[in-house]
Structure formats: structure tokens, C-alpha cells
Amino acid sequence: MAEVAGERIAKVLARHGVASRRDAERMIAAGRVTVNGTPIESPALNVSEADRITVDGKALGKRGPVRVWLYNKPRGLVTSTRDEKGRPTVFDSLPDSLPRVVSVGRLDMDSEGLLLLTNDGEIKRRLELPSTGWVRKYRVRLHGRPGKDSFAPLAKGIEVDGERFRPMSVRLDRQQGGNAWVTVAIREGRNREIRRAMEAVGFSVNRLIRVSYGPFQLGKLRPGEAMEVRTRVLRDQLGSDAKDAKPAP
């Protein structure tokens, strides 16, 4: 059900946490969405509170308050609702107590650590925008022995396979045998950005853990564990975008 008359169907689905607008459009094109009992094939449709919307045969229901969770993604899970190769996904492994949620950004299958989850697709979209300016920090284990100037090209920004990466901060924490641990900070999360950038300067990544996303920290969350962000914290960090947030049960 749409809460505002005349909203586009894809935006309504995003607001309910079904998927991002782009993924919602794909679901519509695949015939997975019906309005008033009729499958629709185009996202160019406005709906109102009176319309009955179903996704994969399930009624959309009433939109709940804005909620966000911190989740410690284990290694070996794909960050997608469905995987064409049949690999296990994050959403197959979430605690049963969570409602339907979408992820804020992605972590590749071999990466682990902090993944933000939300029931609101518009919040997802806002937090993923580079203009939000939130720093993402990672603990990264590299194979090799970095020297003093090994990461200098990354601090200036580097081009890899025709794609320009923004400057990233890299701090060498310690050398451990043939591996080195570094802390990497970036403001964008492009596809396998850190792995590709490190390979460009001569190092292979054999472990990558996201430890923070903006003000949100992984802390002591165990792999596979989720913790809801407190309402007050959510309002402090998201401002007017979290005006609908209410104390969760």
C-alpha cells in the first residue's frame, strides 16, 4: 500500500524495504508485482493507498517505521537476495527476528564485516550516495612487505582498467610474517575497489574486514550477528530522513 497518493510503484516498493528502486523495476519487469490482482510490467505506474499490491504473491502491507541494523557479514556469503549460481546469500542467513530488509551497499563474497541493513529503500539509497560523504574503514591483510612509499599512488587516486578511483587513505599497522595488516579508508565503495587498487600497486588481498561505515561501528558483533541501531542514534545521524523512526518493539 502506498502512503502517499500518486507515488510511483517502484518508489513505494523501495520505501517498504522490498528492494532498491532499480531492483524493484527489475522485479516489475519480471512480472513479480501485481496491483489490484493484475501483474504489471512497467514501473511507470502511480499507486494510491486504495491499491492492493503484492510481491511474489505476498501482500505488501503497511509501511513500518524506519529501522537500521548492524550486521557482521561472514565470509562466503553473497550480498544479494537471489544468486543465479545458487550460492548462499546474506539474506538466507539473517536472524529470524529481522523483518524484510535490504542492504546498504555490498560486500563481495570473500569480504566480511559491517553491513548495514534497513527496512527502508530510500534510506538505503541516501546512505549509498557518494555525496553523503561517509568514510568506510577496512582492516585489510596483504601478502607482501610494503615499503614507506608503497601506497603513495593510492593517496593521490589511481586508475585501474580505465576506472578512476578516488584517493584512499592507507595506514600500515603491522607486519606479520609474509603478510601485512593495513587500515584503509575510502569514501566510495566501488566493485572490489580495495582489492583492485592493491593489486595495481603490487599486493594481493587475502582478508578484508569492514569495521565502520560512517558513524556506525562493527564493534564486538560476532559473525552472523545483527544489532538494531537505537532510535535516538538513528535520528542523530540521519536527521530528517529518519523522522519516521519510532522505537522498535
PDB file of N, CA and C in Angstrom, residues 65 67 228 231 235 245-249:
ATOM      1  N   PRO A  65       7.942   1.744  10.705  1.00  0.00           N
ATOM      2  CA  PRO A  65       8.884   2.824  10.986  1.00  0.00           C
ATOM      3  C   PRO A  65      10.251   2.518  10.387  1.00  0.00           C
ATOM      4  N   ARG A  67      13.946   1.658  10.227  1.00  0.00           N
ATOM      5  CA  ARG A  67      14.817   0.910  11.138  1.00  0.00           C
ATOM      6  C   ARG A  67      16.114   0.548  10.406  1.00  0.00           C
ATOM      7  N   GLU A 228      20.186  -3.943  16.211  1.00  0.00           N
ATOM      8  CA  GLU A 228      19.455  -2.778  15.723  1.00  0.00           C
ATOM      9  C   GLU A 228      20.040  -1.492  16.283  1.00  0.00           C
ATOM     10  N   THR A 231      16.948   4.144  18.206  1.00  0.00           N
ATOM     11  CA  THR A 231      16.185   5.192  17.534  1.00  0.00           C
ATOM     12  C   THR A 231      16.827   6.557  17.689  1.00  0.00           C
ATOM     13  N   ARG A 235      18.188   8.920  14.587  1.00  0.00           N
ATOM     14  CA  ARG A 235      17.733  10.288  14.330  1.00  0.00           C
ATOM     15  C   ARG A 235      18.888  11.273  14.353  1.00  0.00           C
ATOM     16  N   ALA A 245      11.248   7.372  12.136  1.00  0.00           N
ATOM     17  CA  ALA A 245      11.736   6.319  13.007  1.00  0.00           C
ATOM     18  C   ALA A 245      10.999   6.338  14.338  1.00  0.00           C
ATOM     19  N   LYS A 246      10.626   5.176  14.790  1.00  0.00           N
ATOM     20  CA  LYS A 246       9.925   5.044  16.078  1.00  0.00           C
ATOM     21  C   LYS A 246      10.584   3.940  16.872  1.00  0.00           C
ATOM     22  N   PRO A 247      10.424   3.951  18.202  1.00  0.00           N
ATOM     23  CA  PRO A 247      11.025   2.877  18.990  1.00  0.00           C
ATOM     24  C   PRO A 247      10.536   1.522  18.489  1.00  0.00           C
ATOM     25  N   ALA A 248      11.492   0.636  18.173  1.00  0.00           N
ATOM     26  CA  ALA A 248      11.129  -0.682  17.669  1.00  0.00           C
ATOM     27  C   ALA A 248      10.725  -1.586  18.813  1.00  0.00           C
ATOM     28  N   PRO A 249       9.834  -2.541  18.548  1.00  0.00           N
ATOM     29  CA  PRO A 249       9.427  -3.463  19.593  1.00  0.00           C
ATOM     30  C   PRO A 249      10.586  -4.347  20.009  1.00  0.00           C
TER      31      PRO A 249
END
